[in-house]
Structures are given as C-alpha cells and as structure tokens.
Amino acid sequence: MTSQAGGPASEKRAGHTRIARTALRKTVETMTARAFGVGGSNVTADLEDDSGKLGVRLSVQLALPPLLAPRKGAATVFDQAQAARAELVARSMELTGMELGRVDIRLTGAKPAQLKENQSKERRVQ
C-alpha cells in the first residue's frame, strides 16, 4: 500500500501528538476514583512537572462505611492509598504514554457511603 505522495504507508510522517492538560487531569482523576471506589466528583488532581515526569497531587474524599456495620476488609486507608498509587503509576503509562513521577495523595475528608436503593435507613423508634 502506498500513500498519496508515493511512499510506503508505514513511512513516518512529520508532526506531533499532544494530550491536553485537561484530558490528562481528567484521566488521572478517573483512575484515582476507580482505585478508591468513589465517584469522580470526590477526586481532584493537580499536575506539575517532576524532573521530566508527570507529578500528580491528588485530593480524595473517601466514603465511610456505617460505623456499626461489619468490616469488609482489613485494609486501612493508608493501605488503600498505597495500592491506589501503585495502580496509578502502572496504568498511567499504558493509558497516556506518560511516566508518573511523584504521586501525592491527600485524603481530604470523609462522608457517609451512599445507601443503595434496596437498603433502608435505620431509625430510632421512641
């Protein structure tokens, strides 16, 4: 197969590809939300240069399980953050082609986990 200029189609063409800063930020926010199991609106990311790599500062608002409910795992929020950081670093190159440098995660607060439709709220009866 040949290109219009007569050379092979596999020939490299001049030009470049750029990923907009907003697209990178949204991608990192989405990956982080998925890693923590929270909605996208609970994560904000700031990007910066980290000696040629992509430095990321994240703020995550976690959802807390009901305090009296049985615990579903032994992982602490610090364990969650460490696992999320490892996942972000691994997936970033795959999804964006950019190598992450420093990844700072700030757990900014917590809010109660949303009840699913089939769960009822417990109420005190007097």
Tab-separated table of N, CA and C in Angstrom:
chain	number	residue	atom	x	y	z
A	1	MET	N	0.855	-1.178	0.000
A	1	MET	CA	0.000	0.000	0.000
A	1	MET	C	0.891	1.228	0.000
A	2	THR	N	0.534	2.235	-0.750
A	2	THR	CA	1.331	3.455	-0.811
A	2	THR	C	0.494	4.640	-0.399
A	3	SER	N	1.192	5.659	0.087
A	3	SER	CA	0.495	6.890	0.444
A	3	SER	C	0.319	7.745	-0.807
A	4	GLN	N	-0.391	8.844	-0.692
A	4	GLN	CA	-0.634	9.726	-1.833
A	4	GLN	C	0.664	10.294	-2.385
A	5	ALA	N	1.668	10.456	-1.556
A	5	ALA	CA	2.942	11.014	-2.006
A	5	ALA	C	3.792	9.971	-2.712
A	6	GLY	N	3.327	8.726	-2.753
A	6	GLY	CA	4.049	7.691	-3.459
A	6	GLY	C	4.929	6.831	-2.578
A	7	GLY	N	5.146	7.182	-1.311
A	7	GLY	CA	5.965	6.394	-0.405
A	7	GLY	C	5.123	5.348	0.301
A	8	PRO	N	5.762	4.412	1.003
A	8	PRO	CA	5.008	3.398	1.728
A	8	PRO	C	4.155	4.023	2.832
A	9	ALA	N	3.002	3.409	3.104
A	9	ALA	CA	2.083	3.931	4.124
A	9	ALA	C	2.694	3.864	5.513
A	10	SER	N	3.635	2.954	5.728
A	10	SER	CA	4.246	2.823	7.053
A	10	SER	C	5.322	3.873	7.302
A	11	GLU	N	5.608	4.707	6.325
A	11	GLU	CA	6.602	5.763	6.445
A	11	GLU	C	6.193	6.741	7.546
A	12	LYS	N	7.167	7.208	8.336
A	12	LYS	CA	6.864	8.163	9.401
A	12	LYS	C	6.534	9.512	8.788
A	13	ARG	N	5.544	10.143	9.340
A	13	ARG	CA	5.151	11.473	8.878
A	13	ARG	C	5.563	12.507	9.913
A	14	ALA	N	5.896	13.676	9.439
A	14	ALA	CA	6.265	14.772	10.332
A	14	ALA	C	5.042	15.200	11.124
A	15	GLY	N	5.242	15.611	12.326
A	15	GLY	CA	4.150	16.101	13.156
A	15	GLY	C	4.324	15.637	14.589
A	16	HIS	N	3.364	15.936	15.392
A	16	HIS	CA	3.410	15.540	16.790
A	16	HIS	C	1.994	15.347	17.312
A	17	THR	N	1.909	14.666	18.407
A	17	THR	CA	0.624	14.439	19.074
A	17	THR	C	0.735	14.991	20.480
A	18	ARG	N	-0.234	15.745	20.885
A	18	ARG	CA	-0.266	16.299	22.245
A	18	ARG	C	-1.556	15.890	22.919
A	19	ILE	N	-1.447	15.614	24.197
A	19	ILE	CA	-2.631	15.350	25.005
A	19	ILE	C	-2.838	16.583	25.866
A	20	ALA	N	-3.998	17.171	25.778
A	20	ALA	CA	-4.283	18.399	26.523
A	20	ALA	C	-4.179	18.153	28.030
A	21	ARG	N	-3.745	19.172	28.739
A	21	ARG	CA	-3.593	19.097	30.195
A	21	ARG	C	-4.893	18.670	30.864
A	22	THR	N	-6.004	19.190	30.395
A	22	THR	CA	-7.306	18.841	30.976
A	22	THR	C	-7.607	17.363	30.788
A	23	ALA	N	-7.283	16.822	29.618
A	23	ALA	CA	-7.517	15.399	29.360
A	23	ALA	C	-6.657	14.540	30.289
A	24	LEU	N	-5.401	14.934	30.497
A	24	LEU	CA	-4.538	14.195	31.423
A	24	LEU	C	-5.081	14.250	32.844
A	25	ARG	N	-5.502	15.443	33.258
A	25	ARG	CA	-6.030	15.611	34.622
A	25	ARG	C	-7.265	14.753	34.822
A	26	LYS	N	-8.191	14.789	33.870
A	26	LYS	CA	-9.428	14.001	33.977
A	26	LYS	C	-9.134	12.506	33.984
A	27	THR	N	-8.151	12.090	33.191
A	27	THR	CA	-7.782	10.671	33.157
A	27	THR	C	-7.237	10.236	34.511
A	28	VAL	N	-6.360	11.041	35.101
A	28	VAL	CA	-5.797	10.720	36.411
A	28	VAL	C	-6.893	10.724	37.474
A	29	GLU	N	-7.803	11.686	37.425
A	29	GLU	CA	-8.907	11.733	38.391
A	29	GLU	C	-9.785	10.491	38.273
A	30	THR	N	-10.076	10.080	37.065
A	30	THR	CA	-10.923	8.905	36.851
A	30	THR	C	-10.235	7.634	37.344
A	31	MET	N	-8.945	7.498	37.051
A	31	MET	CA	-8.209	6.320	37.530
A	31	MET	C	-8.170	6.287	39.058
A	32	THR	N	-8.007	7.459	39.668
A	32	THR	CA	-7.954	7.540	41.128
A	32	THR	C	-9.300	7.197	41.740
A	33	ALA	N	-10.375	7.741	41.171
A	33	ALA	CA	-11.719	7.446	41.682
A	33	ALA	C	-11.986	5.940	41.624
A	34	ARG	N	-11.588	5.329	40.540
A	34	ARG	CA	-11.785	3.885	40.387
A	34	ARG	C	-10.963	3.118	41.421
A	35	ALA	N	-9.719	3.532	41.638
A	35	ALA	CA	-8.846	2.849	42.586
A	35	ALA	C	-9.384	2.922	44.018
A	36	PHE	N	-10.019	4.048	44.371
A	36	PHE	CA	-10.566	4.213	45.715
A	36	PHE	C	-12.028	3.793	45.819
A	37	GLY	N	-12.664	3.527	44.694
A	37	GLY	CA	-14.068	3.126	44.722
A	37	GLY	C	-15.001	4.266	45.093
A	38	VAL	N	-14.670	5.483	44.649
A	38	VAL	CA	-15.515	6.648	44.914
A	38	VAL	C	-15.941	7.269	43.591
A	39	GLY	N	-16.891	8.176	43.642
A	39	GLY	CA	-17.334	8.877	42.447
A	39	GLY	C	-16.290	9.876	41.970
A	40	GLY	N	-16.326	10.185	40.695
A	40	GLY	CA	-15.366	11.110	40.112
A	40	GLY	C	-15.388	12.494	40.725
A	41	SER	N	-16.536	12.914	41.235
A	41	SER	CA	-16.630	14.241	41.849
A	41	SER	C	-15.914	14.309	43.201
A	42	ASN	N	-15.486	13.165	43.729
A	42	ASN	CA	-14.788	13.118	45.013
A	42	ASN	C	-13.268	13.184	44.868
A	43	VAL	N	-12.788	13.384	43.635
A	43	VAL	CA	-11.344	13.412	43.388
A	43	VAL	C	-10.985	14.667	42.601
A	44	THR	N	-9.917	15.345	43.032
A	44	THR	CA	-9.356	16.440	42.246
A	44	THR	C	-7.863	16.187	42.093
A	45	ALA	N	-7.334	16.570	40.937
A	45	ALA	CA	-5.920	16.362	40.658
A	45	ALA	C	-5.285	17.649	40.167
A	46	ASP	N	-4.049	17.871	40.570
A	46	ASP	CA	-3.216	18.955	40.055
A	46	ASP	C	-1.989	18.291	39.446
A	47	LEU	N	-1.609	18.751	38.263
A	47	LEU	CA	-0.459	18.183	37.557
A	47	LEU	C	0.679	19.177	37.559
A	48	GLU	N	1.901	18.658	37.610
A	48	GLU	CA	3.075	19.509	37.581
A	48	GLU	C	4.248	18.717	37.012
A	49	ASP	N	5.278	19.426	36.613
A	49	ASP	CA	6.480	18.774	36.118
A	49	ASP	C	7.280	18.247	37.301
A	50	ASP	N	7.745	17.015	37.191
A	50	ASP	CA	8.570	16.400	38.221
A	50	ASP	C	9.828	15.860	37.555
A	51	SER	N	10.755	16.770	37.235
A	51	SER	CA	12.020	16.419	36.563
A	51	SER	C	11.777	15.634	35.275
A	52	GLY	N	10.846	16.102	34.460
A	52	GLY	CA	10.557	15.480	33.179
A	52	GLY	C	9.463	14.435	33.222
A	53	LYS	N	9.045	14.055	34.406
A	53	LYS	CA	7.929	13.118	34.560
A	53	LYS	C	6.693	13.924	34.956
A	54	LEU	N	5.561	13.265	34.968
A	54	LEU	CA	4.316	13.917	35.350
A	54	LEU	C	4.113	13.766	36.846
A	55	GLY	N	4.192	14.873	37.582
A	55	GLY	CA	3.932	14.870	39.013
A	55	GLY	C	2.450	15.104	39.252
A	56	VAL	N	1.889	14.406	40.223
A	56	VAL	CA	0.451	14.473	40.481
A	56	VAL	C	0.208	14.719	41.962
A	57	ARG	N	-0.671	15.687	42.245
A	57	ARG	CA	-1.161	15.905	43.604
A	57	ARG	C	-2.658	15.629	43.590
A	58	LEU	N	-3.085	14.679	44.391
A	58	LEU	CA	-4.481	14.253	44.410
A	58	LEU	C	-5.131	14.561	45.747
A	59	SER	N	-6.391	14.938	45.689
A	59	SER	CA	-7.217	15.072	46.883
A	59	SER	C	-8.398	14.136	46.700
A	60	VAL	N	-8.630	13.284	47.710
A	60	VAL	CA	-9.682	12.279	47.615
A	60	VAL	C	-10.581	12.390	48.833
A	61	GLN	N	-11.870	12.512	48.578
A	61	GLN	CA	-12.854	12.486	49.659
A	61	GLN	C	-13.406	11.073	49.705
A	62	LEU	N	-13.083	10.357	50.782
A	62	LEU	CA	-13.477	8.962	50.909
A	62	LEU	C	-14.892	8.815	51.439
A	63	ALA	N	-15.513	7.718	51.072
A	63	ALA	CA	-16.809	7.355	51.627
A	63	ALA	C	-16.560	6.414	52.797
A	64	LEU	N	-17.185	6.692	53.915
A	64	LEU	CA	-17.021	5.846	55.097
A	64	LEU	C	-18.158	4.843	55.189
A	65	PRO	N	-17.843	3.626	55.581
A	65	PRO	CA	-18.919	2.661	55.815
A	65	PRO	C	-19.623	3.020	57.132
A	66	PRO	N	-20.840	2.562	57.324
A	66	PRO	CA	-21.503	2.802	58.615
A	66	PRO	C	-20.632	2.246	59.739
A	67	LEU	N	-20.513	2.995	60.820
A	67	LEU	CA	-19.596	2.623	61.891
A	67	LEU	C	-19.951	1.314	62.577
A	68	LEU	N	-21.239	0.959	62.619
A	68	LEU	CA	-21.639	-0.259	63.313
A	68	LEU	C	-21.757	-1.461	62.386
A	69	ALA	N	-21.538	-1.269	61.110
A	69	ALA	CA	-21.636	-2.378	60.155
A	69	ALA	C	-20.368	-3.229	60.223
A	70	PRO	N	-20.481	-4.511	59.886
A	70	PRO	CA	-19.283	-5.347	59.870
A	70	PRO	C	-18.293	-4.851	58.825
A	71	ARG	N	-17.016	-4.963	59.140
A	71	ARG	CA	-15.961	-4.506	58.237
A	71	ARG	C	-15.751	-5.510	57.118
A	72	LYS	N	-15.603	-5.018	55.880
A	72	LYS	CA	-15.465	-5.894	54.721
A	72	LYS	C	-14.025	-6.263	54.421
A	73	GLY	N	-13.072	-5.686	55.078
A	73	GLY	CA	-11.668	-5.997	54.821
A	73	GLY	C	-10.803	-5.408	55.907
A	74	ALA	N	-9.577	-5.810	55.931
A	74	ALA	CA	-8.669	-5.326	56.961
A	74	ALA	C	-7.809	-4.162	56.477
A	75	ALA	N	-7.990	-3.740	55.241
A	75	ALA	CA	-7.154	-2.676	54.680
A	75	ALA	C	-7.489	-1.326	55.312
A	76	THR	N	-6.441	-0.616	55.713
A	76	THR	CA	-6.622	0.734	56.249
A	76	THR	C	-6.671	1.719	55.084
A	77	VAL	N	-6.991	2.971	55.358
A	77	VAL	CA	-6.989	3.986	54.304
A	77	VAL	C	-5.574	4.190	53.769
A	78	PHE	N	-4.576	3.966	54.595
A	78	PHE	CA	-3.196	4.087	54.135
A	78	PHE	C	-2.848	2.948	53.174
A	79	ASP	N	-3.355	1.749	53.476
A	79	ASP	CA	-3.176	0.621	52.558
A	79	ASP	C	-3.863	0.918	51.225
A	80	GLN	N	-5.062	1.480	51.287
A	80	GLN	CA	-5.800	1.856	50.078
A	80	GLN	C	-5.012	2.867	49.252
A	81	ALA	N	-4.449	3.872	49.920
A	81	ALA	CA	-3.685	4.910	49.224
A	81	ALA	C	-2.441	4.321	48.563
A	82	GLN	N	-1.755	3.425	49.245
A	82	GLN	CA	-0.563	2.799	48.680
A	82	GLN	C	-0.932	1.962	47.452
A	83	ALA	N	-2.017	1.202	47.527
A	83	ALA	CA	-2.465	0.390	46.394
A	83	ALA	C	-2.907	1.279	45.232
A	84	ALA	N	-3.604	2.377	45.546
A	84	ALA	CA	-4.055	3.309	44.503
A	84	ALA	C	-2.865	3.947	43.804
A	85	ARG	N	-1.850	4.337	44.566
A	85	ARG	CA	-0.641	4.943	43.990
A	85	ARG	C	0.032	3.961	43.034
A	86	ALA	N	0.174	2.712	43.449
A	86	ALA	CA	0.809	1.693	42.600
A	86	ALA	C	0.009	1.475	41.318
A	87	GLU	N	-1.314	1.443	41.425
A	87	GLU	CA	-2.167	1.261	40.250
A	87	GLU	C	-2.054	2.446	39.298
A	88	LEU	N	-2.028	3.659	39.843
A	88	LEU	CA	-1.900	4.859	39.010
A	88	LEU	C	-0.592	4.862	38.223
A	89	VAL	N	0.490	4.541	38.895
A	89	VAL	CA	1.795	4.534	38.234
A	89	VAL	C	1.816	3.490	37.121
A	90	ALA	N	1.276	2.312	37.395
A	90	ALA	CA	1.275	1.238	36.404
A	90	ALA	C	0.381	1.566	35.210
A	91	ARG	N	-0.802	2.096	35.464
A	91	ARG	CA	-1.770	2.331	34.390
A	91	ARG	C	-1.514	3.611	33.614
A	92	SER	N	-0.828	4.571	34.209
A	92	SER	CA	-0.603	5.851	33.546
A	92	SER	C	0.140	5.697	32.229
A	93	MET	N	1.211	4.943	32.238
A	93	MET	CA	1.987	4.753	31.013
A	93	MET	C	1.136	4.058	29.962
A	94	GLU	N	0.357	3.090	30.394
A	94	GLU	CA	-0.496	2.331	29.475
A	94	GLU	C	-1.565	3.214	28.830
A	95	LEU	N	-2.176	4.084	29.606
A	95	LEU	CA	-3.293	4.888	29.100
A	95	LEU	C	-2.872	6.195	28.435
A	96	THR	N	-1.835	6.836	28.967
A	96	THR	CA	-1.474	8.162	28.458
A	96	THR	C	-0.108	8.207	27.790
A	97	GLY	N	0.706	7.204	28.016
A	97	GLY	CA	2.058	7.227	27.480
A	97	GLY	C	3.006	8.085	28.292
A	98	MET	N	2.545	8.567	29.440
A	98	MET	CA	3.384	9.424	30.285
A	98	MET	C	3.766	8.679	31.554
A	99	GLU	N	5.025	8.858	31.942
A	99	GLU	CA	5.516	8.234	33.162
A	99	GLU	C	5.248	9.154	34.349
A	100	LEU	N	4.622	8.599	35.378
A	100	LEU	CA	4.366	9.388	36.572
A	100	LEU	C	5.617	9.442	37.428
A	101	GLY	N	5.847	10.602	37.994
A	101	GLY	CA	6.922	10.778	38.958
A	101	GLY	C	6.320	10.699	40.348
A	102	ARG	N	6.374	11.800	41.034
A	102	ARG	CA	5.831	11.871	42.392
A	102	ARG	C	4.304	11.867	42.357
A	103	VAL	N	3.698	11.050	43.216
A	103	VAL	CA	2.239	10.984	43.334
A	103	VAL	C	1.899	11.220	44.805
A	104	ASP	N	1.391	12.417	45.101
A	104	ASP	CA	0.980	12.767	46.461
A	104	ASP	C	-0.527	12.590	46.563
A	105	ILE	N	-0.962	11.861	47.586
A	105	ILE	CA	-2.398	11.639	47.798
A	105	ILE	C	-2.778	12.231	49.138
A	106	ARG	N	-3.735	13.142	49.099
A	106	ARG	CA	-4.249	13.759	50.329
A	106	ARG	C	-5.686	13.286	50.515
A	107	LEU	N	-5.939	12.653	51.639
A	107	LEU	CA	-7.292	12.225	51.973
A	107	LEU	C	-7.928	13.404	52.708
A	108	THR	N	-8.816	14.118	52.005
A	108	THR	CA	-9.285	15.411	52.485
A	108	THR	C	-10.462	15.353	53.432
A	109	GLY	N	-11.138	14.261	53.501
A	109	GLY	CA	-12.291	14.188	54.363
A	109	GLY	C	-13.046	12.932	54.078
A	110	ALA	N	-14.151	12.818	54.742
A	110	ALA	CA	-14.948	11.622	54.563
A	110	ALA	C	-16.411	11.995	54.639
A	111	LYS	N	-17.204	11.203	53.967
A	111	LYS	CA	-18.647	11.372	54.049
A	111	LYS	C	-19.259	9.993	54.110
A	112	PRO	N	-20.450	9.878	54.643
A	112	PRO	CA	-21.065	8.552	54.731
A	112	PRO	C	-21.258	7.947	53.344
A	113	ALA	N	-21.083	6.637	53.254
A	113	ALA	CA	-21.314	5.932	51.992
A	113	ALA	C	-22.782	6.069	51.627
A	114	GLN	N	-23.058	6.185	50.336
A	114	GLN	CA	-24.431	6.306	49.865
A	114	GLN	C	-25.154	4.977	50.060
A	115	LEU	N	-26.396	5.040	50.528
A	115	LEU	CA	-27.199	3.837	50.655
A	115	LEU	C	-27.684	3.410	49.284
A	116	LYS	N	-27.669	2.133	49.046
A	116	LYS	CA	-28.211	1.622	47.797
A	116	LYS	C	-29.722	1.637	47.905
A	117	GLU	N	-30.385	1.602	46.767
A	117	GLU	CA	-31.842	1.718	46.745
A	117	GLU	C	-32.535	0.650	47.573
A	118	ASN	N	-31.990	-0.575	47.611
A	118	ASN	CA	-32.663	-1.656	48.319
A	118	ASN	C	-32.333	-1.688	49.810
A	119	GLN	N	-31.460	-0.794	50.273
A	119	GLN	CA	-31.166	-0.715	51.698
A	119	GLN	C	-32.079	0.326	52.326
A	120	SER	N	-32.519	0.050	53.522
A	120	SER	CA	-33.345	1.041	54.205
A	120	SER	C	-32.524	1.700	55.295
A	121	LYS	N	-32.875	2.920	55.601
A	121	LYS	CA	-32.179	3.634	56.666
A	121	LYS	C	-32.719	3.134	58.002
A	122	GLU	N	-31.793	2.917	58.944
A	122	GLU	CA	-32.222	2.525	60.275
A	122	GLU	C	-32.625	3.784	61.029
A	123	ARG	N	-33.711	3.699	61.744
A	123	ARG	CA	-34.184	4.851	62.512
A	123	ARG	C	-34.524	4.406	63.920
A	124	ARG	N	-34.350	5.328	64.821
A	124	ARG	CA	-34.722	5.056	66.208
A	124	ARG	C	-36.210	5.256	66.377
A	125	VAL	N	-36.812	4.347	67.104
A	125	VAL	CA	-38.229	4.457	67.401
A	125	VAL	C	-38.361	4.729	68.884
A	126	GLN	N	-39.114	5.759	69.214
A	126	GLN	CA	-39.272	6.100	70.638
A	126	GLN	C	-40.627	5.732	71.119
